Coordinates of C-alpha atoms in Angstrom, one line a residue:
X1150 CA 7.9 -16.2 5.9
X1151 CA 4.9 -17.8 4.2
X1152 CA 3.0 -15.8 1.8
X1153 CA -0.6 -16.4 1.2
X1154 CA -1.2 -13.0 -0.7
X1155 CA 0.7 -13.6 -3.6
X1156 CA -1.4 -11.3 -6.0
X1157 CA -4.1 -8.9 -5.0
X1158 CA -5.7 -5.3 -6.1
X1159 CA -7.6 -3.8 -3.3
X1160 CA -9.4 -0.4 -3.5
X1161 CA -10.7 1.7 -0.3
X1162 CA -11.7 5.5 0.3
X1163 CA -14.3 5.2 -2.9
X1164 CA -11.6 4.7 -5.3
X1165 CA -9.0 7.0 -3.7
X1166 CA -6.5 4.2 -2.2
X1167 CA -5.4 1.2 -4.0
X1168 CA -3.4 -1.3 -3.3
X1169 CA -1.4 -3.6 -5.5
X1170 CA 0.4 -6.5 -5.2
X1171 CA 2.1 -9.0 -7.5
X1172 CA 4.6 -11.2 -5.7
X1173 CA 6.0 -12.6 -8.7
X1174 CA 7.3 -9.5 -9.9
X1175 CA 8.1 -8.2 -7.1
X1176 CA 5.7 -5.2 -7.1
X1177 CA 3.9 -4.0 -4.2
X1178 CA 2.5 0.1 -3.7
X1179 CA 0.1 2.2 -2.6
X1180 CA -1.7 4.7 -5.4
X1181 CA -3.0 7.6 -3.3
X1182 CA -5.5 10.2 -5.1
X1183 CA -3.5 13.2 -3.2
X1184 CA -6.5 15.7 -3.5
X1185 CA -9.0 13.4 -2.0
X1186 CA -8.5 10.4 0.8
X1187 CA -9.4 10.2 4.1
X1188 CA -6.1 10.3 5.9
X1189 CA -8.4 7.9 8.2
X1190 CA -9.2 5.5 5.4
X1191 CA -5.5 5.4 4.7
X1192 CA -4.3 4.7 8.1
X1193 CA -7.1 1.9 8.7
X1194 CA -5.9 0.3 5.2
X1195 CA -1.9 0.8 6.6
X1196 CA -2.8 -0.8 10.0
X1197 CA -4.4 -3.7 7.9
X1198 CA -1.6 -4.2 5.6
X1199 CA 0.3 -4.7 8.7
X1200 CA -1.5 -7.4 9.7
X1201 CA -1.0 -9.5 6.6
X1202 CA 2.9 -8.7 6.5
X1203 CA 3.5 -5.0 4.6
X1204 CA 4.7 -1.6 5.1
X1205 CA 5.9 1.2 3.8
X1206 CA 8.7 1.7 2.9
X1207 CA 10.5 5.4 4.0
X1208 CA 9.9 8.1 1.6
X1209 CA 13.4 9.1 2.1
X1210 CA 14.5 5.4 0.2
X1211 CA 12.7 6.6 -3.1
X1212 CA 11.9 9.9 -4.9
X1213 CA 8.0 10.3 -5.1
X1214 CA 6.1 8.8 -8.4
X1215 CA 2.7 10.1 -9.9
X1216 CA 1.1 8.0 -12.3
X1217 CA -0.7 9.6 -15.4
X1218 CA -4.0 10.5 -13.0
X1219 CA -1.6 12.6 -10.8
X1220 CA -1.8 10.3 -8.0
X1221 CA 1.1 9.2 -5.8
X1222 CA 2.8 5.7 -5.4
X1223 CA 3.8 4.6 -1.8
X1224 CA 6.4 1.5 -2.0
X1225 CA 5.6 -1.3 0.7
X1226 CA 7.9 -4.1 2.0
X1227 CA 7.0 -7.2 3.3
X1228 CA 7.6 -7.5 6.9
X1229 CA 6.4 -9.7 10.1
X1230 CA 2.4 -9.4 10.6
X1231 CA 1.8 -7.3 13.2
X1232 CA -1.0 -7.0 16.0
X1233 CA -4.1 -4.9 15.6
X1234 CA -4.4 -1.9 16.8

């Protein structure tokens, strides 16, 4: 699979979403402010990493994290881009 993303920091819902990605080390997530997204904003932003070839991973593979603001990593994996929805 070719990667064109191979580091990137994007930031939707005012803040409340990011995303970051570092190929070289191997590090992509999801920070989620738990007490304030738009469960829209965050399915519009999952539906997009799709398209560019990530996912998440299942919750059930990983016990939850919180970073020192209280908000919660989400794991992605690389996968096949998908098609819009």
């Amino acid at each position: 699979m070719i990667r064109v993303l191979e580091r990137a920091a994007l930031v939707a819902d005012s803040g409340n979403i990011s995303v970051h990605i570092d190929a070289d080390a191997e590090d992509y997530h999801i920070l989620v402010n738990p007490m304030q997204h738009s469960s829209t904003a965050m399915r519009e932003l999952l539906n997009f990493l799709g398209q560019i070839g990530y996912e998440l991973i299942d919750e059930d593979e990983y016990e939850p994290e919180f970073d020192e603001d209280g908000n919660v990593r989400f794991y992605l994996a690389e996968c096949d881009p998908k098609v819009a929805e």
